[in-house]
Every structure is written in structure tokens, then in C-alpha cells.
Tab-separated table of C-alpha atoms in Angstrom:
chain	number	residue	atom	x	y	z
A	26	UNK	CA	31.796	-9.788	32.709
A	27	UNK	CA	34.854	-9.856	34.739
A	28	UNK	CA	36.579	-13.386	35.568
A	29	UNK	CA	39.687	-13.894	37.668
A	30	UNK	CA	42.521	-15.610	37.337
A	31	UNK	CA	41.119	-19.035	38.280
A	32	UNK	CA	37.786	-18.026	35.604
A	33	UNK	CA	35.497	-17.457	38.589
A	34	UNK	CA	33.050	-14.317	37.361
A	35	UNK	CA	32.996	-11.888	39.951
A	36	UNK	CA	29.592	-11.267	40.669
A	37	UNK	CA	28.043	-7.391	40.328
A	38	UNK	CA	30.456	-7.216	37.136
A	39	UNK	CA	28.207	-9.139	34.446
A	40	UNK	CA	26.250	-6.687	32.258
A	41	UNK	CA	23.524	-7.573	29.835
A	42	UNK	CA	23.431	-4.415	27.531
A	43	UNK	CA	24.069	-0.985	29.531
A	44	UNK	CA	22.245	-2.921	32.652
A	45	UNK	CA	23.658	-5.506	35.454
A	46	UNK	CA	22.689	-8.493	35.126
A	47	UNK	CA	21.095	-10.267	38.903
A	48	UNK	CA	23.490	-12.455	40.645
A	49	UNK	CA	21.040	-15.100	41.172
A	50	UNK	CA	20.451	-15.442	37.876
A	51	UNK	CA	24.507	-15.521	36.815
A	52	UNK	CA	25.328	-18.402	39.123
A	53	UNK	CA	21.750	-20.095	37.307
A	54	UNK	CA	23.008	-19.935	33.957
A	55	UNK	CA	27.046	-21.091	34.726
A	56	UNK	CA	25.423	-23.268	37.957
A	57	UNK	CA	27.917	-21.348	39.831
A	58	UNK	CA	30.362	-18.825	39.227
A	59	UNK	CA	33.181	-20.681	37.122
A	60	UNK	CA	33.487	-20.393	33.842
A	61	UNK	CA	34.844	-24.159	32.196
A	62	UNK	CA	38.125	-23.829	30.615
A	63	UNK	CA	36.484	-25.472	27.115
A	64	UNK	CA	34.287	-22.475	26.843
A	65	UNK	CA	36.642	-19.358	27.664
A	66	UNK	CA	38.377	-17.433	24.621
A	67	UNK	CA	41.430	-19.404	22.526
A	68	UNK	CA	44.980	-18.886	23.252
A	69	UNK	CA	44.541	-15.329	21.271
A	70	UNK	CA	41.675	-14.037	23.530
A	71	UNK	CA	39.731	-14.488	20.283
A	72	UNK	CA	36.204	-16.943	20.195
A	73	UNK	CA	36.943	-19.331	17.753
A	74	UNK	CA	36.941	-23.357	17.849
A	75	UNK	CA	34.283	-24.005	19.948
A	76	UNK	CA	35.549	-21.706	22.703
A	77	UNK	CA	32.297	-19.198	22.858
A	78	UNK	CA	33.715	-16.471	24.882
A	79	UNK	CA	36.144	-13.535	23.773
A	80	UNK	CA	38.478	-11.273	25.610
A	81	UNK	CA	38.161	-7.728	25.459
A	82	UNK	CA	41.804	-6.473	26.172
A	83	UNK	CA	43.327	-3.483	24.584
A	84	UNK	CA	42.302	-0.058	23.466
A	85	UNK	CA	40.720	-1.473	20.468
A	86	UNK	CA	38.277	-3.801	22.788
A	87	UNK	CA	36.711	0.155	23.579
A	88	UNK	CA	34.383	0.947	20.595
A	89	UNK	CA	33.711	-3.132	20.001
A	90	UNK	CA	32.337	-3.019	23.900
A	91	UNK	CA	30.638	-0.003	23.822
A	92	UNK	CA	28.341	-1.414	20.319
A	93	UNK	CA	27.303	-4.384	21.272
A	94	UNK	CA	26.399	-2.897	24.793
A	95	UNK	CA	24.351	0.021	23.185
A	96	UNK	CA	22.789	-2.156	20.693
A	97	UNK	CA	21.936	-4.915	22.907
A	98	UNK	CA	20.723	-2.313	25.096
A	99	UNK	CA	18.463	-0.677	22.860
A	100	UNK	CA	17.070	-4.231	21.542
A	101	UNK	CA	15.650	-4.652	24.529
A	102	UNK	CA	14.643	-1.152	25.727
A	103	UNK	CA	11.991	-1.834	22.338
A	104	UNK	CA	11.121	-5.194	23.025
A	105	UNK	CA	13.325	-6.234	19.703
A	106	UNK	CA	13.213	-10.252	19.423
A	107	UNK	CA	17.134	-10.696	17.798
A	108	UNK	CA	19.912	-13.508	18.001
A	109	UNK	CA	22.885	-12.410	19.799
A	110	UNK	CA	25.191	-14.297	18.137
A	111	UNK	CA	23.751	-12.416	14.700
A	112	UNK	CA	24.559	-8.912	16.834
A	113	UNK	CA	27.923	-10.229	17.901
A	114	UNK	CA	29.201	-11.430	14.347
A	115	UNK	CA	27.710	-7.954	12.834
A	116	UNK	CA	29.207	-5.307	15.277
A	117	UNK	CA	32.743	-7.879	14.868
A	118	UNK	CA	32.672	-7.401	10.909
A	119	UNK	CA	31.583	-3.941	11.459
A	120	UNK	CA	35.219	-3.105	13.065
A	121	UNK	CA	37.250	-4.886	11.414
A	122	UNK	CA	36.139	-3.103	8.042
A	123	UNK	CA	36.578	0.255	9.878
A	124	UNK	CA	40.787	-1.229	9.873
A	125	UNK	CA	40.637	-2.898	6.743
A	126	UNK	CA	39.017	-0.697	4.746
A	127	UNK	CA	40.699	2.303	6.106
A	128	UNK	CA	37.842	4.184	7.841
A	129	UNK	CA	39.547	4.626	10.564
A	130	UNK	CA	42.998	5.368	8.979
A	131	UNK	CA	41.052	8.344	7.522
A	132	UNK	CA	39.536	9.885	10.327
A	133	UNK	CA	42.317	9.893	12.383
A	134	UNK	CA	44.202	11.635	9.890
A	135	UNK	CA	41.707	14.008	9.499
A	136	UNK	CA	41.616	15.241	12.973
A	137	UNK	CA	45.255	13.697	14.292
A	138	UNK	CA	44.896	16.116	17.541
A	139	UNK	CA	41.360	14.720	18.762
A	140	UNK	CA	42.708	11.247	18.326
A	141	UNK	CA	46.280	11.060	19.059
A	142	UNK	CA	47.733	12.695	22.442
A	143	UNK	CA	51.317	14.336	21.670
A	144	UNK	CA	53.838	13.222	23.292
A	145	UNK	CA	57.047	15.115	23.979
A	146	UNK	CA	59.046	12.362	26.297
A	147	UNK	CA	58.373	9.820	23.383
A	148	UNK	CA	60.895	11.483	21.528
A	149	UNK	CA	63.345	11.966	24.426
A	150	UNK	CA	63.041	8.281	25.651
A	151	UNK	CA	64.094	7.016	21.456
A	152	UNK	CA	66.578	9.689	21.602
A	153	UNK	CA	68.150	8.528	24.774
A	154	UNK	CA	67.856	4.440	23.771
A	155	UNK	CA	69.639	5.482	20.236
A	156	UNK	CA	72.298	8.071	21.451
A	157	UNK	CA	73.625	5.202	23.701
A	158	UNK	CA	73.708	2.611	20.774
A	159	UNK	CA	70.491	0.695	21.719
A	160	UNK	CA	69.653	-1.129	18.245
A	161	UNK	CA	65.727	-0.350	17.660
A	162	UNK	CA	62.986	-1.483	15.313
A	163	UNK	CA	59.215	-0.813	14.420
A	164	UNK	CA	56.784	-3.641	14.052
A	165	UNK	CA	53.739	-2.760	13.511
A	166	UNK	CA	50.557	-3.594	11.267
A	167	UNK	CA	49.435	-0.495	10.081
A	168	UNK	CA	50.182	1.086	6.921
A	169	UNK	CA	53.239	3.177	6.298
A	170	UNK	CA	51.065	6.570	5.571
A	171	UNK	CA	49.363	6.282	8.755
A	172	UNK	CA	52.278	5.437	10.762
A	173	UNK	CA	54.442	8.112	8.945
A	174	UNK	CA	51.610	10.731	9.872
A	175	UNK	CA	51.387	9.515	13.541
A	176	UNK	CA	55.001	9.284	14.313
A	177	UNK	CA	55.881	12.609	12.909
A	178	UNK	CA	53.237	13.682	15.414
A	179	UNK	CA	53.906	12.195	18.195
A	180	UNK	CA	57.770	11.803	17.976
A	181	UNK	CA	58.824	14.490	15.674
A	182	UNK	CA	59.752	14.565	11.440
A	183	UNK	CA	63.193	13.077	12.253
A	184	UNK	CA	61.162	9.386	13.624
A	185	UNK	CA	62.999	7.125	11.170
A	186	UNK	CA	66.543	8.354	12.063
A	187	UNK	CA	66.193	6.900	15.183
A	188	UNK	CA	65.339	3.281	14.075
A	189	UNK	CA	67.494	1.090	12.277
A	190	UNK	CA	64.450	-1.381	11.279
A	191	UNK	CA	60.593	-0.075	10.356
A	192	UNK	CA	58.594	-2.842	9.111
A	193	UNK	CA	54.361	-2.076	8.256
A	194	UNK	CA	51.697	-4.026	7.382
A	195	UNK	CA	53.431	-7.155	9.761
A	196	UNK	CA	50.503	-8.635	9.977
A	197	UNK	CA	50.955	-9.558	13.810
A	198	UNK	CA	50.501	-12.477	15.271
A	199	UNK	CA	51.403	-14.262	12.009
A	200	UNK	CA	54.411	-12.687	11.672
A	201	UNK	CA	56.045	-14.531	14.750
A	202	UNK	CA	54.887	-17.759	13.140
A	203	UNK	CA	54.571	-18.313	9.404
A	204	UNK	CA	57.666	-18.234	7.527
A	205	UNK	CA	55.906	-18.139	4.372
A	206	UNK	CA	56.108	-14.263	3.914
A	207	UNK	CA	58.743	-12.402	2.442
A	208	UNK	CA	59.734	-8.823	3.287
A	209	UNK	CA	59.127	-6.138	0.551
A	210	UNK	CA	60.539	-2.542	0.231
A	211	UNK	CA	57.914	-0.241	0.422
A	212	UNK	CA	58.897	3.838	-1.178
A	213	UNK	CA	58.085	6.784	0.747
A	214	UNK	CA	55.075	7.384	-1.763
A	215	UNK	CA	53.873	3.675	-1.017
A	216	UNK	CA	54.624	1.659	-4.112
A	217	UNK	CA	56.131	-1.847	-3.311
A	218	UNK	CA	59.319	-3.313	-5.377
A	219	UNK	CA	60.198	-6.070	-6.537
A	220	UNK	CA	63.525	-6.879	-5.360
A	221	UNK	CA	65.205	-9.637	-3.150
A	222	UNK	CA	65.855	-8.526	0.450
A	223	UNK	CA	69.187	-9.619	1.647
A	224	UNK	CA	69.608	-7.048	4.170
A	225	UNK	CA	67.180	-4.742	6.759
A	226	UNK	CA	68.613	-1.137	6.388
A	227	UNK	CA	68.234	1.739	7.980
A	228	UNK	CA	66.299	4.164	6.383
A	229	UNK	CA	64.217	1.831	4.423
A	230	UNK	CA	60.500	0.820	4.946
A	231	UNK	CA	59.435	-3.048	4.899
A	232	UNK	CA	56.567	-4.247	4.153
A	233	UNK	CA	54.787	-8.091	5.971
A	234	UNK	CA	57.674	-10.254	6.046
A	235	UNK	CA	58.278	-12.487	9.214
A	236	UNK	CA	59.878	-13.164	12.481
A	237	UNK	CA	62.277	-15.964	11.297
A	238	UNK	CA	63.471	-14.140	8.217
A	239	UNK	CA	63.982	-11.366	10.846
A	240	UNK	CA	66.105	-13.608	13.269
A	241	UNK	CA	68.535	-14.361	10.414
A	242	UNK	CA	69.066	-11.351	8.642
A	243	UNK	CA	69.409	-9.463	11.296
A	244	UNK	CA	70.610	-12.327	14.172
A	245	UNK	CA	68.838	-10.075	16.835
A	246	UNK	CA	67.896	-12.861	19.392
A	247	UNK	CA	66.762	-14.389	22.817
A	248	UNK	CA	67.046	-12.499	25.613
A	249	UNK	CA	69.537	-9.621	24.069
A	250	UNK	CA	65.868	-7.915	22.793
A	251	UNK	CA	63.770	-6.919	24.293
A	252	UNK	CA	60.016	-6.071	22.744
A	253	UNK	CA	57.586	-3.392	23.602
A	254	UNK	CA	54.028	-3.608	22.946
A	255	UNK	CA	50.515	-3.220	23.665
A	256	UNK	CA	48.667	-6.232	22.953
A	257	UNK	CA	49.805	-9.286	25.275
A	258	UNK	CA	48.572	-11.884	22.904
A	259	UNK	CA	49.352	-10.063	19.388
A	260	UNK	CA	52.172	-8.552	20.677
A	261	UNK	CA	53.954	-10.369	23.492
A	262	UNK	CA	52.741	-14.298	23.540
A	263	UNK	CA	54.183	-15.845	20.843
A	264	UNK	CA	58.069	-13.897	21.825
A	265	UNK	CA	57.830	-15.610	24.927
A	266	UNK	CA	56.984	-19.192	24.523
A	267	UNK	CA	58.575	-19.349	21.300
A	268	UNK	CA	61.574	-16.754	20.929
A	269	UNK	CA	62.858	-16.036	24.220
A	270	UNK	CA	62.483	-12.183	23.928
A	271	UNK	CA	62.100	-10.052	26.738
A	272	UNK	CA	59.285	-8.707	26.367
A	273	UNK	CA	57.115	-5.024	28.053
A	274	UNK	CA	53.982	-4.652	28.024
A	275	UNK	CA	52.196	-0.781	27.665
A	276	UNK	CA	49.307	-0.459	29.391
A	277	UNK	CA	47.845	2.950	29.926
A	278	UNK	CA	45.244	2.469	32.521
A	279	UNK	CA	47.685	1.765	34.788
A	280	UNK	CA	48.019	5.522	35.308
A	281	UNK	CA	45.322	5.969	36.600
A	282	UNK	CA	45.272	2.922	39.072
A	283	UNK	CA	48.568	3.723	40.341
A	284	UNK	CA	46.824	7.484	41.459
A	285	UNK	CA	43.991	6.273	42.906
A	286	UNK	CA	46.337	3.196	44.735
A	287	UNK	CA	48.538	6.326	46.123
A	288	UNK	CA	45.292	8.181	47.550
A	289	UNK	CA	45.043	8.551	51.257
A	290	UNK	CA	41.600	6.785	51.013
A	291	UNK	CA	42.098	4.202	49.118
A	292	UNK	CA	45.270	3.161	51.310
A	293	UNK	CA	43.277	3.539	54.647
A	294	UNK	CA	40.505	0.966	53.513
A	295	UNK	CA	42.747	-1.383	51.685
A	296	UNK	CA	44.994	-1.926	54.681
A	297	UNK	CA	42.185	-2.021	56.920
A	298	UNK	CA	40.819	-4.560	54.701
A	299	UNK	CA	43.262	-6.607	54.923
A	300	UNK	CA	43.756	-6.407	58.449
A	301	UNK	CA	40.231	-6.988	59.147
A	302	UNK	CA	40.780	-10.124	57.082
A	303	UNK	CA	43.982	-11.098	59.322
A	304	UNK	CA	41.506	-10.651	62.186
A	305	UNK	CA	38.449	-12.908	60.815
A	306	UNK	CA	41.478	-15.770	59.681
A	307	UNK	CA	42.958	-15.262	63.424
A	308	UNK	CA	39.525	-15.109	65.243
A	309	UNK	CA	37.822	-17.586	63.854
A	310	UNK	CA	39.075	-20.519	66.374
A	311	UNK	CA	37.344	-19.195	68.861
A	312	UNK	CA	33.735	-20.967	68.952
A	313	UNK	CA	32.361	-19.420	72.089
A	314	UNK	CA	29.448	-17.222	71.284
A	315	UNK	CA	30.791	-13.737	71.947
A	316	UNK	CA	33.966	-14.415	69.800
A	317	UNK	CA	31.709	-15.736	66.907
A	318	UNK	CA	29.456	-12.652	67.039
A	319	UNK	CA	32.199	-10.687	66.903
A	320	UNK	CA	33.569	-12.659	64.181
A	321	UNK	CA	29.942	-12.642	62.047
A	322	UNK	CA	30.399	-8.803	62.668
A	323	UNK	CA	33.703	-8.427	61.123
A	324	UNK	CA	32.890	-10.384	58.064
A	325	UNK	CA	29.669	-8.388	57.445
A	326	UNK	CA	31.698	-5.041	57.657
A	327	UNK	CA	34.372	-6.856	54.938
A	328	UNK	CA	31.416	-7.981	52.631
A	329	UNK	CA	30.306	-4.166	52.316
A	330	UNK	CA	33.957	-2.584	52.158
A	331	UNK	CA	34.835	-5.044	49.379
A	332	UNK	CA	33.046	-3.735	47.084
A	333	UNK	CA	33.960	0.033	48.040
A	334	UNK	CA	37.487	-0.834	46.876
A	335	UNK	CA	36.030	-1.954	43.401
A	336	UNK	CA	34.186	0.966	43.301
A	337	UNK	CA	37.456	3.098	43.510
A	338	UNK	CA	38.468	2.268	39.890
A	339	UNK	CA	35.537	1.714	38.010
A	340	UNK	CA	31.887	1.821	39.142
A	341	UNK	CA	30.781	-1.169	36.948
A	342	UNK	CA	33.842	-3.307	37.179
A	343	UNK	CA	36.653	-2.278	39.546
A	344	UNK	CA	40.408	-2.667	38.836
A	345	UNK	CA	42.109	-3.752	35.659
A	346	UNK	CA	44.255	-5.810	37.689
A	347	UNK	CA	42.551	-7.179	40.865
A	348	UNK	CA	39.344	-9.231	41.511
A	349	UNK	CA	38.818	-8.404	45.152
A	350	UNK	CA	42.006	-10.065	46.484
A	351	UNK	CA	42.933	-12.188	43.321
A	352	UNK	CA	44.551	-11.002	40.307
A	353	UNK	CA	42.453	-10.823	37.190
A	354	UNK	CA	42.460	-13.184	34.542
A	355	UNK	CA	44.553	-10.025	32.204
A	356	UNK	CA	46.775	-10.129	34.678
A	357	UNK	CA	47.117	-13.482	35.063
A	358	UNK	CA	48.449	-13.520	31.219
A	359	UNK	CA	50.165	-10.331	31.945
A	360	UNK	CA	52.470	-12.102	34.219
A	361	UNK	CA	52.812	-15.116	32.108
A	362	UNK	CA	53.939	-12.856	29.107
A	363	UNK	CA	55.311	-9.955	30.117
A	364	UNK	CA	58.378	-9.255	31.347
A	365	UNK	CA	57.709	-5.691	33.002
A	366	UNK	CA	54.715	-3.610	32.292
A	367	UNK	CA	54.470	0.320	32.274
A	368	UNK	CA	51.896	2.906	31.321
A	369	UNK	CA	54.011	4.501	28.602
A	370	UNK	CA	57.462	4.211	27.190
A	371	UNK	CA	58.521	7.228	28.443
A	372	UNK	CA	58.499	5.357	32.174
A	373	UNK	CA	62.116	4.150	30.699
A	374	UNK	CA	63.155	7.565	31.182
A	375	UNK	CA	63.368	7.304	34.984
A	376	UNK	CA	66.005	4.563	34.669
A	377	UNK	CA	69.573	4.427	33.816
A	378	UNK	CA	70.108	1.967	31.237
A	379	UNK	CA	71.713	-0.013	32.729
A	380	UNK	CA	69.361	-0.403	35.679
A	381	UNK	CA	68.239	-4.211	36.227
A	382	UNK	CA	64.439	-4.964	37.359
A	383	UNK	CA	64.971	-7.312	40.350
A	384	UNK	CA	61.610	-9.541	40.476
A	385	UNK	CA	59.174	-9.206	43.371
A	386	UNK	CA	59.248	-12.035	45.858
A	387	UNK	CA	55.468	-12.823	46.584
A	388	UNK	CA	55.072	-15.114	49.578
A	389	UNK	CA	53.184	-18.561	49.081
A	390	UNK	CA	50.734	-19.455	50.684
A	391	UNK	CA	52.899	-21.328	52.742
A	392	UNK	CA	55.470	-18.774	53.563
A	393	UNK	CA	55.195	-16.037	56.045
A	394	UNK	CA	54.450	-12.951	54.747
A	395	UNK	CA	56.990	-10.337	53.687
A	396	UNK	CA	57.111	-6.910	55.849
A	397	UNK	CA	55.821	-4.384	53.599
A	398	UNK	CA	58.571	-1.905	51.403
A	399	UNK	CA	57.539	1.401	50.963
A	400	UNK	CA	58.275	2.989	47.709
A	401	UNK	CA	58.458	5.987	46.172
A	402	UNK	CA	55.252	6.946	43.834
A	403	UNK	CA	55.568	6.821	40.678
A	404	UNK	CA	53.593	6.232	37.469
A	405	UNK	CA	55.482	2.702	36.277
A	406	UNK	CA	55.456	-0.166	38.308
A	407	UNK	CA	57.596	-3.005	36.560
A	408	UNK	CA	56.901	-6.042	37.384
A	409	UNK	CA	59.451	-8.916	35.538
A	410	UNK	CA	58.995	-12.954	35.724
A	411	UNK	CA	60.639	-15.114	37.925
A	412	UNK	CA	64.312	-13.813	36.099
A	413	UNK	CA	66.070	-11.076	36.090
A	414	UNK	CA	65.776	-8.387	33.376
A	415	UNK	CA	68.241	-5.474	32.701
A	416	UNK	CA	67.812	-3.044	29.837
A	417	UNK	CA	71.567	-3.376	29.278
């Protein structure tokens, strides 16, 4: 299902298998369309201590989704009696073995093309952050073969000249919070040693570690960093409320949104949407009966456009960003722990460096409403907290 940011479902998103579940019979089970805040997923989008729902988020979320919706789908195409929870804890262990036992490591190296999509401006964005002294590290929790493969795919043989810091294996989230874990050199051929770190150098691979040992050996802190990644809660949560990093957030759908927001279209109905709705809010004093038929007339033509404008992003659950006119619960966190978002990196390559993101004023509900700014199109749109960032 599909919840905003307030954890009201929006109804015509709730699927039980491959098939839509009535609306009648959602509000029945919830007695209404909230969803209590005991019950959504922990602070990590995860279900776990007695909250019973989880958030599917990032690019990993795909392949879980797609399982347990073709499985529970083909339970009940052949009249299979099963417990879901049984389904939901076997497709979970299911892929996290395919990471931890290196399944997937495998396959991707086996095919890198089918899996991994080139990218020739990832090279020129690093190249461009480096050759104008930006300090840069790698975090990340896979292992150093696989991201030694990837990177010298995507980025080009020459990757680890243009970090000063790689660490693998971080084991994110922990690694922003327990201080328990050392760092450990890791050798181009994968054995670890033994030795004391005293210093992060260049040119050397790292191995767990964590964020505080990090802080001091390197003294790399607050707002002076700032963190990319693609995982708001893995990634970017604990930086925020804890660190002070700045922190960006990659998300690649928004690509696609940003086309579809920039078709003719799309534009006519939204604004007429919302003008319609400026109409009905307007209109709505009037209590004789030809203004209210007019009035009942205008809110039946909304009702049926509204969920045209889902249907422009995704047939089954609209955009990644927007439940009809509120933001969706992602984006509700999106805003709370990202900085500025962007579909790829390489978006930083249509700024100077030393180019400062100037926040958004959105009105209240209060305030009179801003006359609209047209931009230019593009394929970023960032999007900072109530501060202002620069990359400087």
C-alpha cells in the first residue's frame, strides 16, 4: 500500500498479491484509512518491535516486492491455505542470503553489463570534485571485489585515485553508531592485516570500522561534509540527527517523474486541477441551489481527474513523491533527512562548485500563496532543509 505523510493509505493503492484489494474492505480492516503510529515500520523502515509494517524504499525493496506479490498471488490463484507472516519471514531470509552469501555478488559479476548501466559523467563529476581539491571518501557495505569490479566499470580503472578514503564491508547503519569496531586494512587480493590503524590513507582499502573512529582520525565534520547516498535511513538518518552532515539523497526515479511533470499533458490537468480546486474552496459559500449544483459538478469532475494524475506515473500506485495533493510518507522522511536530492551524481555537474542551494519557501497554510517561478527543465531538482547548503 501507499500511505502519506500523515499515514492515511490512499485508497486504489493497497494490493493483496498481483490484485487490488476493494476499498470497502481497506477502511474495514484499519476502520478507516489511518494507519496508528504503534503499528507503522521502526525508525529504520524495518518491522521489528512490535511495529508490524515495513517500508519498501530503495532499489533493493524491487525483487523483495515483486516475491511476496507473486507468491501471495499464486497461493491464492490455487486455493493454498498459508500464514503470511510464514511467506513474509521466508521471502525476507531468502534475500538477505542472496547478499550474505554472495549470490548476488556473483551474478552480477558474471554479467556486469545486464546489471550495471555505465556511466560516463560518473567519472567526470569525481574528476571535477577532486581536480578542485574536494576531499572524498567511499562508504559502502559491500565487499572490496565487488566494488573494485563495479567501479572500474562504471567510473574507469583509475577509481581509487580519485578518493582519499575507501572503506568496505561498513556495515551501515551501525557504522554511524557503535564505536566498538575497529578499521582493518584490507590487500588488493582481499586478505585482512593485523595492524593498528592510526591513519586513513589514500590508496589503501578499509575494512568495517566506524563513524567516530572516522571523525577523529580524519576530523572531517559537521556541516563541512557533505554525504551522498541512496538509502535515507541506512544512509542519511543517523548523519543528520546525530552528526550534522549535509547530507544528498540519489534517487533515480526521479527521472522519470521530472519527464512526465514537464509533459504538456500532465501540466494542463495538474493546473487545472488545482484551479478547479481554487474554484470548489471559493464557490462553496454560496448555498443557493444553482451555485451548489455547480459546485457538486466541479467536485465530481476533480474526483475522476485525481486519479488520472496518479495514473501518469504508475498505474497501480502513482508518484513516488505525491499522494494526490500531499507528499508521501518517503518524502516526508526525504525532507526530514536529506539535504538536496537528485537522480544521479552526475546532476552536480550542472553546478559550479561553488553554487549554494537556496531553500524553497512553501507557503503555510496561513500565508498567501507564492506566484509561481518558472524554471528551466532539468533532470535534478534539489530540494535542501530549512538552511542553506553550498557545495563549497
Amino acid at each position: 500500500m501507499k500511505i502519506d505523510a500523515f499515514h492515511y493509505i490512499q485508497l486504489g493503492t493497497v494490493y493483496r498479491g498481483l490484485h487490488p484489494v476493494p476499498d470497502e474492505e481497506v477502511i474495514a480492516m484499519y476502520e478507516g484509512c489511518h494507519v496508528p503510529l504503534e503499528i507503522m515500520s521502526d525508525f529504520y523502515g524495518k518491522s521489528s518491535h512490535g511495529h508490524s509494517m515495513k517500508q519498501f524504499m530503495d532499489i533493493f525493496s524491487l525483487p523483495e516486492m515483486n516475491l511476496l506479490s507473486c507468491v501471495n498471488d499464486f497461493f491464492m490463484r490455487h486455493n493454498i491455505d498459508y500464514e503470511p507472516v510464514h511467506l513474509y519471514k521466508d521471502v525476507k531470509e531468502a534475500i538477505r542470503d542472496v547478499h550474505v552469501k554472495g549470490i548476488m555478488y556473483r551474478a552480477v559479476d558474471a554479467d556486469i553489463e545486464k546489471y550495471i548501466c555505465y556511466g560516463e559523467q560518473s567519472h567526470a563529476v569525481l574528476k571535477k570534485l577532486s581536480e578542485h581539491g574536494k576531499k572524498m571518501f567511499l562508504i559502502t557495505n559491500s565487499p572490496f571485489a565487488f566494488v573494485n569490479r563495479g567501479m572500474s566499470y562504471i567510473v574507469g580503472e583509475d577509481w581509487r585515485d580519485l578518493f582519499d578514503i575507501v572503506i568496505v564491508q561498513a556495515d551501515k547503519p551501525s557504522f554511524f553508531n557503535d564505536r566498538r569496531k575497529p578499521f582493518r586494512r584490507v590487500t588488493d587480493k582481499g586478505a585482512l592485516l593485523w595492524d593498528r590503524i592510526h591513519k586513513l590513507e589514500k590508496g589503501q582499502i578499509y575494512k568495517q570500522g566506524n563513524l567516530y573512529e572516522f571523525l577523529r582520525l580524519t576530523g572531517w565534520r559537521g556541516s563541512k561534509v557533505l554525504y551522498f547516498g541512496d538509502h535515507i535511513y541506512s544512509d542519511l538518518a543517523d548523519l543528520t540527527l546525530r552528526h550534522g552532515w549535509r547530507t544528498g539523497a540519489i534517487i533515480p526515479e526521479l527521472r522519470k517523474e521530472i519527464k512526465i511533470m514537464n509533459t504538456q499533458a500532465y501540466a494542463q490537468m495538474s493546473s487545472w486541477l488545482q484551479a478547479l480546486t481554487g474554484l470548489i474552496e471559493d464557490m462553496q459559500i454560496h448555498r443557493d441551489p444553482a451555485s451548489e449544483a455547480v459546485v457538486a459538478e466541479w467536485i465530481k469532475e476533480r474526483e475522476a481527474m485525481r486519479p488520472q494524475t496518479k495514473s501518469f506515473f504508475n498505474a497501480q500506485f502513482g508518484s513516488l513523491f505525491r499522494t494526490y495533493q500531499n507528499p508521501t510518507y518517503f518524502s516526508r522522511r526525504l525532507s526530514r533527512f536529506a539535504d538536496i536530492y537528485m537522480a544521479s551524481i552526475s546532476c552536480l555537474l550542472n553546478y559550479d562548485l561553488k553554487h549554494t542551494f537556496f531553500p524553497r519557501r512553501t507557503p503555510l497554510q496561513h500565508e498567501a500563496p507564492l506566484q509561481h517561478v518558472q524554471r528551466p527543465p532539468g533532470l535534478s531538482v534539489p530540494h535542501p532543509r530549512p538552511q542553506d547548503q553550498s557545495t563549497d
